[in-house]
Coordinates of C-alpha atoms in Angstrom, one line a residue:
Chain A
M1 CA 0.0 0.0 0.0
N2 CA 1.3 3.5 -0.9
S3 CA 1.7 5.8 2.0
R4 CA 0.0 9.1 1.8
I5 CA 0.8 11.5 4.4
L6 CA -1.8 13.9 5.4
F7 CA -0.6 15.8 8.3
S8 CA -3.6 17.3 10.3
V9 CA -2.6 19.2 13.3
S10 CA -5.2 20.1 15.8
Q11 CA -5.5 23.6 17.3
V12 CA -2.3 24.8 18.9
F13 CA -2.1 28.0 20.7
V14 CA 1.4 29.3 20.9
C15 CA 2.2 31.5 23.8
L16 CA 5.8 32.0 23.0
P17 CA 6.5 35.4 21.3
L18 CA 7.6 35.0 17.8
W19 CA 10.2 37.1 16.1
G20 CA 9.3 38.6 12.8
V21 CA 10.6 41.1 10.3
P22 CA 7.5 43.1 9.5
A23 CA 9.3 45.8 7.6
N24 CA 10.5 43.2 5.0
R25 CA 8.2 41.6 2.5
D26 CA 10.0 38.3 3.3
H27 CA 8.1 37.4 6.4
F28 CA 9.8 35.2 9.0
V29 CA 8.0 33.5 11.8
A30 CA 9.2 30.8 14.3
V31 CA 6.8 28.7 16.3
D32 CA 7.9 26.7 19.3
L33 CA 5.7 23.7 19.5
E34 CA 6.7 22.9 23.0
K35 CA 4.9 26.0 24.3
S36 CA 1.8 25.3 22.3
K37 CA -1.2 23.0 22.7
G38 CA -1.9 20.7 19.9
T39 CA -3.8 17.5 19.1
V40 CA -2.6 14.4 17.5
E41 CA -5.0 11.7 16.7
F42 CA -5.1 8.5 14.8
F43 CA -7.9 6.6 13.2
A44 CA -7.8 2.8 12.6
V45 CA -10.2 0.2 11.6
A46 CA -10.2 -3.4 12.9
R47 CA -11.6 -6.5 11.3
P48 CA -13.7 -8.5 11.3
S49 CA -16.3 -6.1 12.6
F50 CA -14.8 -2.9 11.2
L51 CA -14.5 -1.6 14.7
R52 CA -13.3 2.0 14.7
I53 CA -10.4 2.9 16.9
H54 CA -9.9 6.6 17.6
G55 CA -6.6 7.2 19.2
T56 CA -6.1 10.5 21.1
I57 CA -3.7 12.1 23.6
K58 CA -4.3 10.9 27.2
E59 CA -5.8 13.6 29.3
G60 CA -3.6 15.0 32.0
N61 CA -0.4 14.1 30.2
A62 CA 2.3 16.6 29.7
Y63 CA 2.1 18.1 26.2
P64 CA 3.7 15.5 24.0
L65 CA 4.5 17.5 20.8
K66 CA 7.9 19.3 20.7
G67 CA 9.9 21.0 18.0
H68 CA 9.5 24.1 15.9
L69 CA 8.1 25.4 12.7
R70 CA 9.5 28.3 10.7
I71 CA 7.8 30.3 8.1
R72 CA 10.2 32.0 5.7
G73 CA 8.2 34.0 3.2
L74 CA 5.9 31.3 1.8
K75 CA 7.9 28.4 2.8
L76 CA 7.1 26.4 5.9
E77 CA 9.7 24.0 7.4
G78 CA 10.4 22.5 10.7
R79 CA 10.9 19.5 12.9
A80 CA 8.6 17.9 15.5
T81 CA 8.8 15.0 17.9
F82 CA 5.9 13.2 19.5
V83 CA 5.8 11.0 22.6
L84 CA 4.1 7.9 21.5
D85 CA 3.2 6.8 25.1
S86 CA 0.9 9.8 25.3
L87 CA -1.6 8.1 22.9
Q88 CA -4.5 6.1 24.2
T89 CA -7.2 4.1 22.3
G90 CA -10.1 4.3 24.8
M91 CA -9.4 0.9 26.3
E92 CA -6.5 0.6 28.7
S93 CA -5.6 -3.0 27.9
R94 CA -5.7 -2.2 24.2
S95 CA -3.5 0.9 24.6
R96 CA -1.0 -1.1 26.7
K97 CA -0.7 -3.7 24.0
M98 CA -0.3 -1.1 21.4
H99 CA 2.6 0.5 23.3
E100 CA 4.3 -2.6 24.4
E101 CA 4.0 -5.1 21.6
Y102 CA 3.5 -3.0 18.5
L103 CA 4.9 0.5 18.9
E104 CA 7.5 -0.9 21.3
T105 CA 7.8 2.5 22.9
H106 CA 10.4 1.2 25.3
K107 CA 12.8 1.0 22.2
W108 CA 11.4 3.9 20.2
P109 CA 9.6 6.3 22.4
L110 CA 9.3 9.1 19.9
A111 CA 8.0 9.6 16.4
E112 CA 9.9 12.3 14.6
F113 CA 8.9 14.3 11.6
A114 CA 11.1 16.7 9.5
L115 CA 8.9 18.9 7.3
E116 CA 10.9 19.6 4.2
T117 CA 8.5 21.2 1.8
L118 CA 5.4 23.1 2.3
L119 CA 4.6 26.2 0.3
L120 CA 1.9 28.5 1.6
P121 CA -0.5 30.0 -1.0
S122 CA 0.9 33.0 -2.8
Q123 CA -1.8 35.3 -1.3
F124 CA -1.1 34.1 2.2
W125 CA 0.4 37.3 3.6
G126 CA -1.8 39.7 1.6
E127 CA -5.2 38.4 2.6
E128 CA -6.9 38.7 6.0
Q129 CA -8.9 35.5 5.6
L130 CA -7.8 32.5 3.6
R131 CA -8.4 28.8 3.3
A132 CA -6.4 26.6 1.0
K133 CA -5.0 23.1 0.7
V134 CA -1.3 22.8 -0.1
P135 CA 0.9 19.8 -0.5
F136 CA 3.7 19.0 1.9
S137 CA 6.5 16.4 2.2
G138 CA 9.0 15.3 4.8
L139 CA 10.7 12.5 6.6
L140 CA 8.9 10.4 9.2
S141 CA 10.9 8.4 11.7
F142 CA 8.8 5.9 13.6
H143 CA 9.4 2.5 15.1
G144 CA 13.1 2.5 14.0
V145 CA 12.2 3.2 10.3
Q146 CA 12.6 6.4 8.4
K147 CA 10.5 7.0 5.3
K148 CA 9.8 10.0 3.1
I149 CA 6.1 10.9 3.2
S150 CA 3.9 13.4 1.5
G151 CA 0.4 14.7 1.8
E152 CA -1.9 17.7 2.0
T153 CA -2.3 20.4 4.6
T154 CA -5.4 22.6 5.0
V155 CA -4.3 26.1 5.9
E156 CA -6.9 28.4 7.3
K157 CA -6.1 32.0 8.3
N158 CA -8.5 34.4 9.8
A159 CA -8.3 37.7 11.7
S160 CA -7.1 36.1 15.0
E161 CA -5.3 32.9 14.2
L162 CA -3.7 30.6 11.7
N163 CA -4.8 26.9 11.7
M164 CA -3.1 24.1 10.0
D165 CA -4.4 20.6 9.6
F166 CA -2.0 18.0 8.5
R167 CA -3.3 14.5 7.5
F168 CA -1.4 11.5 6.4
E169 CA -1.8 7.8 6.2
V170 CA 0.8 5.3 7.4
A171 CA 1.1 1.7 6.2
L172 CA 2.1 -0.1 9.3
H173 CA 4.0 -2.8 7.6
E174 CA 6.3 -0.2 6.0
F175 CA 7.4 0.7 9.6
Q176 CA 7.8 -3.0 10.5
I177 CA 4.6 -3.2 12.4
E178 CA 2.9 -6.3 11.3
N179 CA -0.8 -7.2 11.7
P180 CA -1.7 -5.7 15.1
R181 CA -4.2 -8.0 16.9
F182 CA -6.2 -7.7 20.0
L183 CA -8.7 -10.2 21.3
G184 CA -9.7 -11.5 17.9
M185 CA -9.6 -8.1 16.2
E186 CA -7.0 -7.4 13.5
V187 CA -6.1 -3.8 12.8
K188 CA -6.0 -2.9 9.2
D189 CA -2.6 -1.9 7.8
S190 CA -3.5 1.7 6.9
I191 CA -3.8 4.2 9.7
E192 CA -4.8 7.8 9.3
I193 CA -3.0 10.3 11.5
R194 CA -4.2 13.9 12.0
V195 CA -2.3 16.7 13.7
H196 CA -3.8 20.1 14.1
L197 CA -2.0 23.3 14.9
G198 CA -3.3 26.8 15.6
V199 CA -1.2 29.9 16.0
P200 CA -2.4 33.3 17.3
L201 CA -2.2 35.6 14.3
E202 CA -0.5 38.5 16.1
V203 CA 2.6 36.4 16.1
V204 CA 2.2 35.6 12.4
R205 CA 3.0 38.9 10.8
Chain B
M1 CA -9.3 -17.9 47.5
K2 CA -10.9 -14.9 45.8
W3 CA -11.4 -16.9 42.6
F4 CA -13.0 -19.6 44.6
G5 CA -15.4 -17.2 46.1
N6 CA -16.2 -15.8 42.6
I7 CA -16.9 -19.3 41.4
C8 CA -19.3 -19.9 44.3
L9 CA -21.1 -16.7 43.6
A10 CA -21.5 -17.6 40.0
G11 CA -22.6 -21.1 40.9
I12 CA -25.4 -19.8 43.1
A13 CA -26.6 -17.5 40.4
L14 CA -26.6 -20.4 38.0
V15 CA -28.9 -22.5 40.2
V16 CA -31.9 -20.2 39.4
F17 CA -34.1 -21.4 36.6
L18 CA -37.2 -19.8 35.1
S19 CA -38.6 -18.2 32.0
T20 CA -38.6 -15.6 29.3
R21 CA -36.5 -13.5 27.0
A22 CA -32.9 -13.6 25.9
A23 CA -30.8 -10.7 27.0
L24 CA -29.8 -8.6 24.1
G25 CA -26.9 -6.3 23.4
Y26 CA -26.4 -2.7 24.4
V27 CA -26.9 -0.7 21.2
E28 CA -25.9 2.5 22.9
L29 CA -22.3 1.2 22.6
T30 CA -22.5 2.3 18.9
R31 CA -21.2 5.7 20.1
H32 CA -17.9 4.1 21.0
G33 CA -17.2 3.3 17.4
F34 CA -18.8 -0.1 17.0
P35 CA -20.7 -0.1 13.6
N36 CA -21.5 -3.8 13.9
C37 CA -22.7 -5.8 16.8
I38 CA -20.3 -8.6 15.8
A39 CA -17.4 -6.8 17.5
C40 CA -18.8 -7.9 20.9
H41 CA -21.3 -10.7 20.1
V42 CA -21.1 -13.9 18.1
S43 CA -24.5 -13.1 16.7
P44 CA -24.3 -10.6 13.8
D45 CA -27.4 -8.9 15.0
G46 CA -26.1 -8.6 18.6
G47 CA -27.2 -10.1 21.8
G48 CA -26.3 -13.5 23.3
V49 CA -22.9 -14.9 23.9
L50 CA -20.0 -12.4 24.0
T51 CA -16.8 -12.5 22.1
P52 CA -13.5 -12.1 24.0
Y53 CA -13.5 -8.5 22.8
G54 CA -17.0 -8.0 24.1
R55 CA -16.0 -9.4 27.5
Q56 CA -13.0 -7.0 27.7
L57 CA -15.2 -4.1 26.8
S58 CA -17.7 -5.0 29.5
E59 CA -14.7 -4.7 31.9
E60 CA -13.2 -1.5 30.6
I61 CA -16.0 0.5 29.1
L62 CA -19.3 -0.8 30.3
S63 CA -18.8 -1.3 34.0
F64 CA -18.4 1.3 36.7
A65 CA -15.5 -0.6 38.3
S66 CA -13.6 -3.8 37.5
R67 CA -10.5 -5.6 38.2
K68 CA -8.3 -7.3 35.6
E69 CA -10.0 -10.4 34.1
E70 CA -13.1 -10.0 36.1
S71 CA -15.2 -10.3 32.9
K72 CA -14.1 -13.9 32.3
F73 CA -16.9 -16.5 31.9
L74 CA -18.1 -17.3 35.4
Y75 CA -15.2 -15.0 36.6
A76 CA -12.7 -17.7 36.2
F77 CA -12.7 -19.5 32.9
T78 CA -11.1 -18.7 29.6
P79 CA -12.4 -21.2 27.1
P80 CA -10.3 -22.2 24.0
D81 CA -10.4 -19.9 21.0
W82 CA -13.0 -22.0 19.2
L83 CA -15.5 -21.8 22.0
Q84 CA -17.4 -18.9 23.5
L85 CA -19.6 -19.4 26.5
G86 CA -22.3 -17.3 28.0
G87 CA -25.6 -17.1 29.6
D88 CA -28.1 -14.8 31.4
I89 CA -30.1 -14.8 34.5
Q90 CA -32.6 -12.0 34.9
A91 CA -35.3 -11.1 37.4
L92 CA -37.6 -8.2 37.7
Q93 CA -39.9 -6.7 40.4
L94 CA -42.8 -5.0 38.7
Y95 CA -45.2 -2.4 40.1
Q96 CA -48.3 -1.0 38.5
K97 CA -50.8 1.4 39.8
T98 CA -53.9 2.3 37.8
D99 CA -57.2 3.9 38.9
R100 CA -58.6 0.4 39.0
F101 CA -55.9 -1.8 40.6
R102 CA -52.5 -1.9 42.1
E103 CA -50.1 -4.7 41.4
A104 CA -46.7 -5.8 42.6
R105 CA -45.2 -8.8 41.0
F106 CA -41.9 -10.6 40.9
I107 CA -41.0 -12.0 37.5
H108 CA -38.2 -14.4 37.1
M109 CA -37.4 -13.5 33.5
Q110 CA -34.7 -15.7 32.2
S111 CA -32.1 -18.4 33.0
D112 CA -30.2 -19.5 30.0
V113 CA -26.7 -20.8 29.2
E114 CA -25.3 -20.5 25.7
A115 CA -22.3 -21.8 23.8
A116 CA -20.9 -20.8 20.4
L117 CA -18.4 -23.2 18.7
S118 CA -16.5 -21.8 15.8
S119 CA -14.2 -23.2 13.1
K120 CA -13.8 -20.6 10.4
P121 CA -16.0 -20.0 8.5
W122 CA -18.6 -22.0 10.5
V123 CA -20.3 -21.1 13.8
L124 CA -22.6 -23.3 15.8
D125 CA -24.6 -21.5 18.5
L126 CA -26.8 -23.2 21.0
S127 CA -28.7 -21.9 24.1
L128 CA -30.4 -23.9 26.7
G129 CA -32.8 -22.5 29.3
S130 CA -36.3 -22.6 30.6
Q131 CA -39.6 -21.1 29.6
S132 CA -42.6 -20.3 31.6
K133 CA -45.9 -21.9 31.1
G134 CA -47.4 -18.5 31.3
S135 CA -45.4 -17.2 28.3
Q136 CA -47.5 -16.4 25.2
N137 CA -45.0 -18.3 23.2
F138 CA -44.8 -21.4 25.5
S139 CA -44.1 -24.3 23.2
G140 CA -44.4 -27.1 25.7
G141 CA -41.7 -28.3 28.0
I142 CA -40.0 -26.2 30.7
I143 CA -36.5 -26.8 29.3
F144 CA -36.0 -25.4 25.8
S145 CA -33.6 -23.7 23.5
R146 CA -34.7 -20.2 22.6
R147 CA -31.7 -19.6 20.2
H148 CA -29.8 -22.1 18.1
Y149 CA -28.3 -21.7 14.7
V150 CA -25.6 -22.6 12.3
G151 CA -23.7 -19.6 10.8
Y152 CA -21.4 -19.4 7.9
R153 CA -19.0 -16.4 7.3
P154 CA -17.0 -16.9 4.1
Q155 CA -15.5 -13.4 4.6
D156 CA -15.7 -10.6 7.1
E157 CA -18.5 -8.8 5.3
L158 CA -20.7 -11.8 4.6
S159 CA -22.8 -13.7 7.1
F160 CA -25.3 -16.4 6.7
R161 CA -27.2 -18.3 9.3
V162 CA -30.1 -20.7 9.6
G163 CA -31.8 -21.7 12.8
R164 CA -33.8 -20.1 15.5
F165 CA -33.2 -16.5 16.4
M166 CA -34.9 -13.1 16.4
P167 CA -35.3 -11.6 12.9
A168 CA -33.4 -8.4 12.2
Y169 CA -35.7 -5.5 12.4
G170 CA -35.4 -2.1 13.9
I171 CA -33.2 -1.4 16.9
N172 CA -32.5 -4.6 18.7
L173 CA -33.2 -3.3 22.2
P174 CA -32.9 -5.4 25.4
D175 CA -36.2 -4.0 26.7
H176 CA -38.7 -6.2 25.0
T177 CA -41.6 -4.3 26.5
V178 CA -41.2 -1.1 24.6
V179 CA -43.7 -0.6 21.8
T180 CA -41.3 -1.0 19.0
R181 CA -40.6 -4.5 20.2
R182 CA -43.8 -5.8 22.0
D183 CA -46.4 -4.2 19.8
L184 CA -44.6 -5.3 16.6
K185 CA -44.4 -8.9 18.0
W186 CA -40.7 -8.9 18.7
D187 CA -41.5 -9.7 22.3
E188 CA -40.1 -12.4 24.6
G189 CA -40.3 -15.7 22.9
G190 CA -40.3 -14.0 19.5
E191 CA -37.4 -16.0 18.2
A192 CA -38.5 -17.9 15.0
Y193 CA -36.9 -20.3 12.6
N194 CA -35.2 -18.2 10.0
L195 CA -32.7 -18.1 7.1
E196 CA -30.7 -15.0 7.2
G197 CA -28.1 -13.4 4.9
A198 CA -26.2 -10.2 5.9
W199 CA -23.7 -7.8 4.5
L200 CA -21.6 -6.3 7.4
G201 CA -19.5 -3.6 5.8
K202 CA -17.3 -0.8 7.2
N203 CA -20.0 1.8 6.9
M204 CA -23.1 -0.1 5.9
D205 CA -24.9 -3.3 6.7
F206 CA -27.9 -5.1 5.3
F207 CA -29.9 -8.0 6.7
M208 CA -32.4 -10.1 4.9
T209 CA -34.3 -12.7 7.0
V210 CA -36.7 -15.2 5.7
V211 CA -39.0 -16.1 8.6
F212 CA -40.4 -19.7 8.7
G213 CA -42.2 -19.3 12.0
R214 CA -42.1 -21.7 14.8
L215 CA -41.5 -25.0 13.0
D216 CA -41.1 -26.7 16.4
A217 CA -44.5 -25.5 17.6
P218 CA -47.0 -25.2 14.8
K219 CA -49.8 -24.8 17.3
L220 CA -48.5 -21.3 18.1
K221 CA -49.5 -20.4 14.5
R222 CA -46.7 -17.9 14.3
E223 CA -46.3 -15.9 11.1
R224 CA -44.0 -16.5 8.3
G225 CA -42.5 -13.7 6.2
V226 CA -39.5 -11.7 5.4
A227 CA -37.6 -8.9 7.2
L228 CA -35.2 -6.5 5.7
R229 CA -33.0 -4.1 7.5
G230 CA -30.3 -1.8 6.3
S231 CA -28.2 0.9 8.0
R232 CA -25.3 3.3 7.5
F233 CA -22.7 4.2 10.1
F234 CA -21.5 7.9 10.2
G235 CA -18.6 9.5 12.0
D236 CA -17.7 7.9 15.3
G237 CA -21.1 7.0 16.6
F238 CA -24.1 7.6 14.3
K239 CA -26.0 4.7 12.8
V240 CA -29.2 5.3 10.9
G241 CA -31.2 2.7 9.1
A242 CA -34.6 1.5 7.9
S243 CA -36.5 -1.8 8.2
Y244 CA -39.3 -3.6 6.5
F245 CA -41.2 -6.6 7.5
F246 CA -43.9 -8.7 5.9
G247 CA -45.6 -11.5 7.8
D248 CA -48.4 -13.8 7.1
S249 CA -50.3 -16.2 9.4
D250 CA -53.6 -17.9 9.7
V251 CA -55.2 -14.8 11.1
G252 CA -53.9 -12.4 8.5
S253 CA -50.9 -10.6 7.2
R254 CA -49.1 -7.4 7.9
H255 CA -46.5 -5.0 6.5
F256 CA -44.4 -2.8 8.7
F257 CA -41.6 -0.4 7.8
G258 CA -39.8 2.6 9.1
P259 CA -36.6 4.4 9.9
W260 CA -34.5 4.2 13.0
G261 CA -31.4 5.8 14.4
I262 CA -28.8 5.3 17.1
L263 CA -27.2 8.7 17.5
G264 CA -24.1 8.8 19.6
F265 CA -23.4 12.5 19.9
S266 CA -20.6 12.0 22.3
K267 CA -19.1 9.3 24.5
H268 CA -21.6 10.2 27.1
F269 CA -24.8 11.1 25.3
S270 CA -26.9 9.2 22.8
V271 CA -30.4 9.2 21.4
M272 CA -32.3 6.3 19.9
V273 CA -35.3 6.8 17.7
E274 CA -37.5 4.4 15.9
I275 CA -40.6 5.0 13.9
D276 CA -42.7 2.2 12.4
A277 CA -45.8 2.4 10.3
G278 CA -47.7 -0.5 8.9
R279 CA -50.8 -2.1 7.8
E280 CA -52.5 -5.2 9.2
I281 CA -54.8 -7.2 6.9
P282 CA -56.9 -9.7 8.8
R283 CA -58.4 -12.6 7.1
T284 CA -61.8 -11.3 8.2
G285 CA -62.6 -7.7 8.8
E286 CA -61.1 -4.5 7.5
S287 CA -57.4 -3.8 7.2
H288 CA -56.0 -0.9 9.1
W289 CA -52.9 1.2 9.4
G290 CA -50.9 1.6 12.5
L291 CA -48.0 3.6 13.9
V292 CA -45.5 3.1 16.7
H293 CA -42.5 5.1 17.7
L294 CA -39.9 5.3 20.4
V295 CA -37.5 8.0 21.5
Q296 CA -34.9 7.2 24.2
I297 CA -32.3 9.6 25.4
D298 CA -29.4 8.2 27.3
Y299 CA -26.7 10.0 29.3
E300 CA -23.8 8.4 31.0
P301 CA -22.4 10.9 33.5
F302 CA -19.9 8.4 34.9
R303 CA -18.8 5.1 33.4
G304 CA -21.3 2.5 34.1
I305 CA -24.1 4.7 35.1
H306 CA -26.8 5.6 32.6
V307 CA -29.8 7.8 33.1
F308 CA -32.4 7.7 30.4
A309 CA -35.7 9.2 29.4
L310 CA -38.0 7.7 27.0
E311 CA -41.2 8.4 25.2
E312 CA -43.2 5.8 23.3
F313 CA -46.4 5.8 21.3
S314 CA -48.4 3.0 19.8
K315 CA -51.6 3.1 17.8
L316 CA -51.8 -0.1 15.9
D317 CA -55.2 0.9 14.5
L318 CA -55.4 4.5 13.5
T319 CA -59.1 4.3 13.1
D320 CA -59.7 3.1 16.6
Y321 CA -59.5 5.9 19.2
K322 CA -59.0 3.5 22.1
N323 CA -56.2 1.8 20.4
T324 CA -53.7 4.3 21.8
L325 CA -50.8 3.8 24.2
Q326 CA -48.4 6.5 25.2
S327 CA -45.7 6.5 27.8
F328 CA -43.2 8.9 29.3
G329 CA -40.5 7.5 31.5
L330 CA -37.3 8.0 33.4
G331 CA -34.8 5.4 34.4
V332 CA -31.3 4.5 35.4
T333 CA -29.2 1.6 34.5
F334 CA -26.1 0.8 36.5
F335 CA -23.4 -1.6 35.5
P336 CA -21.6 -1.9 38.9
R337 CA -19.1 -4.5 37.8
P338 CA -18.7 -7.0 34.9
H339 CA -21.5 -9.5 34.8
W340 CA -24.0 -7.3 36.5
E341 CA -26.7 -4.9 35.4
I342 CA -29.2 -3.2 37.6
S343 CA -32.0 -1.2 36.0
A344 CA -34.8 0.8 37.5
A345 CA -37.4 2.8 35.6
W346 CA -40.7 4.5 36.1
K347 CA -43.2 5.3 33.4
K348 CA -46.3 7.3 33.3
R349 CA -48.5 5.5 30.8
R350 CA -51.8 6.1 29.3
W351 CA -53.5 3.2 27.6
L352 CA -57.0 4.1 26.5
V353 CA -58.0 0.4 26.3
L354 CA -57.6 0.3 30.1
S355 CA -58.6 3.8 31.1
S356 CA -58.5 7.4 30.0
Q357 CA -56.4 8.1 33.1
S358 CA -52.7 7.7 33.1
Y359 CA -51.2 5.1 35.4
D360 CA -47.8 4.4 36.9
L361 CA -45.6 1.6 35.9
G362 CA -42.3 0.9 37.5
W363 CA -39.7 -1.9 37.8
L364 CA -36.4 -2.9 39.3
Q365 CA -34.5 -5.4 37.2
V366 CA -31.3 -7.3 38.0
H367 CA -29.4 -9.1 35.3
F368 CA -26.4 -11.3 35.7
Y369 CA -24.6 -12.3 32.5
L370 CA -22.3 -15.2 32.8

């Protein structure tokens, strides 16, 4: 199965002041993900009953997403790491099996993503409100395997904030995770991952 | 010693034997991302013996509190992969107060054991229990099997079965007394001999059941017919569908159809709605149209504790003024630990056949599932 990476990043509110160069038409913005709140989710389906598994970040956990994003002109780049143990599936025994047997978080506790290419729409800085889908690509390191991935980001800008939704699909076998099973259920190989980020607009100038 | 105590407790519960209906599944669990009942039950339409996944779910999602492996069969046993075991014991204390009478009655509803043997793609399911002589579907003999079938699943999406079970129609609610079950004759003892084919897809399912009636008890003169039911699953917890049934018996025939929905708005809140309209055509006399509906709102403030409100309406003959039943009710269902369910409800009911005045109806029910 081909991997399509759609990186959806849930709303992130960055408190860290960002440095910009408003006098220059080549805008520059840096976002520290560690000081933001974001959401990472995954969606899986298990046979034979097509059970839907919605993985989310455990409540009460320290914020698991670290790294930075930089906007230089229209180019977005950056790196992010995510603590895999922060994910839960809604059932404790299922989550534990996911961490211990399949993700093997004791060996590879983090997923890492290096965003290499994402070009914002040309009218991004000129318009107050904007919504567009743009492609992106990067390197995902996960379960000891590094793979190039690509996908689509939904960029939404309004008067107060900038939101970015990244979505991608992962084929588990490509990351050496074979046929996850739990009590007679077998998880399908393709998992959709969504990450959503939101940035207050006053820092994106 | 704890396990020994658990076995004794389960053994005591097993000793009790009496009548009525099979416990069915908890359709509200759709809101947790279960488009098909077969995630938790061996039966593709839900209810009956649990799968290992269903047992684990009863421990971690359904029950207020639990300890590890408490959901095992009789607390202690893990059968081999090819065998699933289950059973149900239920009892109810009923109270009714009308302007004419007041009644309090203890009803021992059910004591069944059930086993499902599987060797892909085949499944053999068999239940054994007791039936009450007072049941309207009493077929003779205290000991009987209310559900037994052979199933064939050549692939995940396809299911066929033949045997005795409840035809797939509407929302398969555990409460057989609501109008969408009782008034449409899907009441206790309503299991018939059927041939069923089903498509159980990721987002859609479809059932077709050919109903042959009670081949084991022709004296009951149960209807034969066909039931169709299709549904679609949306998002993380919404399932909407429609059903149709045609039945024919010695006394007449009937068609019933209508939409239904299990709407899981959040992990805590769900609404179930079913509306059925239909026409009964007696062998003698005039045919008439009828209508039933049910709305049930369920909220789970804490895991294992559900409060619900319901409204139901039944008018099986729209031309007959007295043929009107309407209820409003409130209730609570508590799953304290795996294997246990305690439910209490109160309804204000108006049934014009009885009286123009509303009357009170309440019950306390205890259910132990093995």
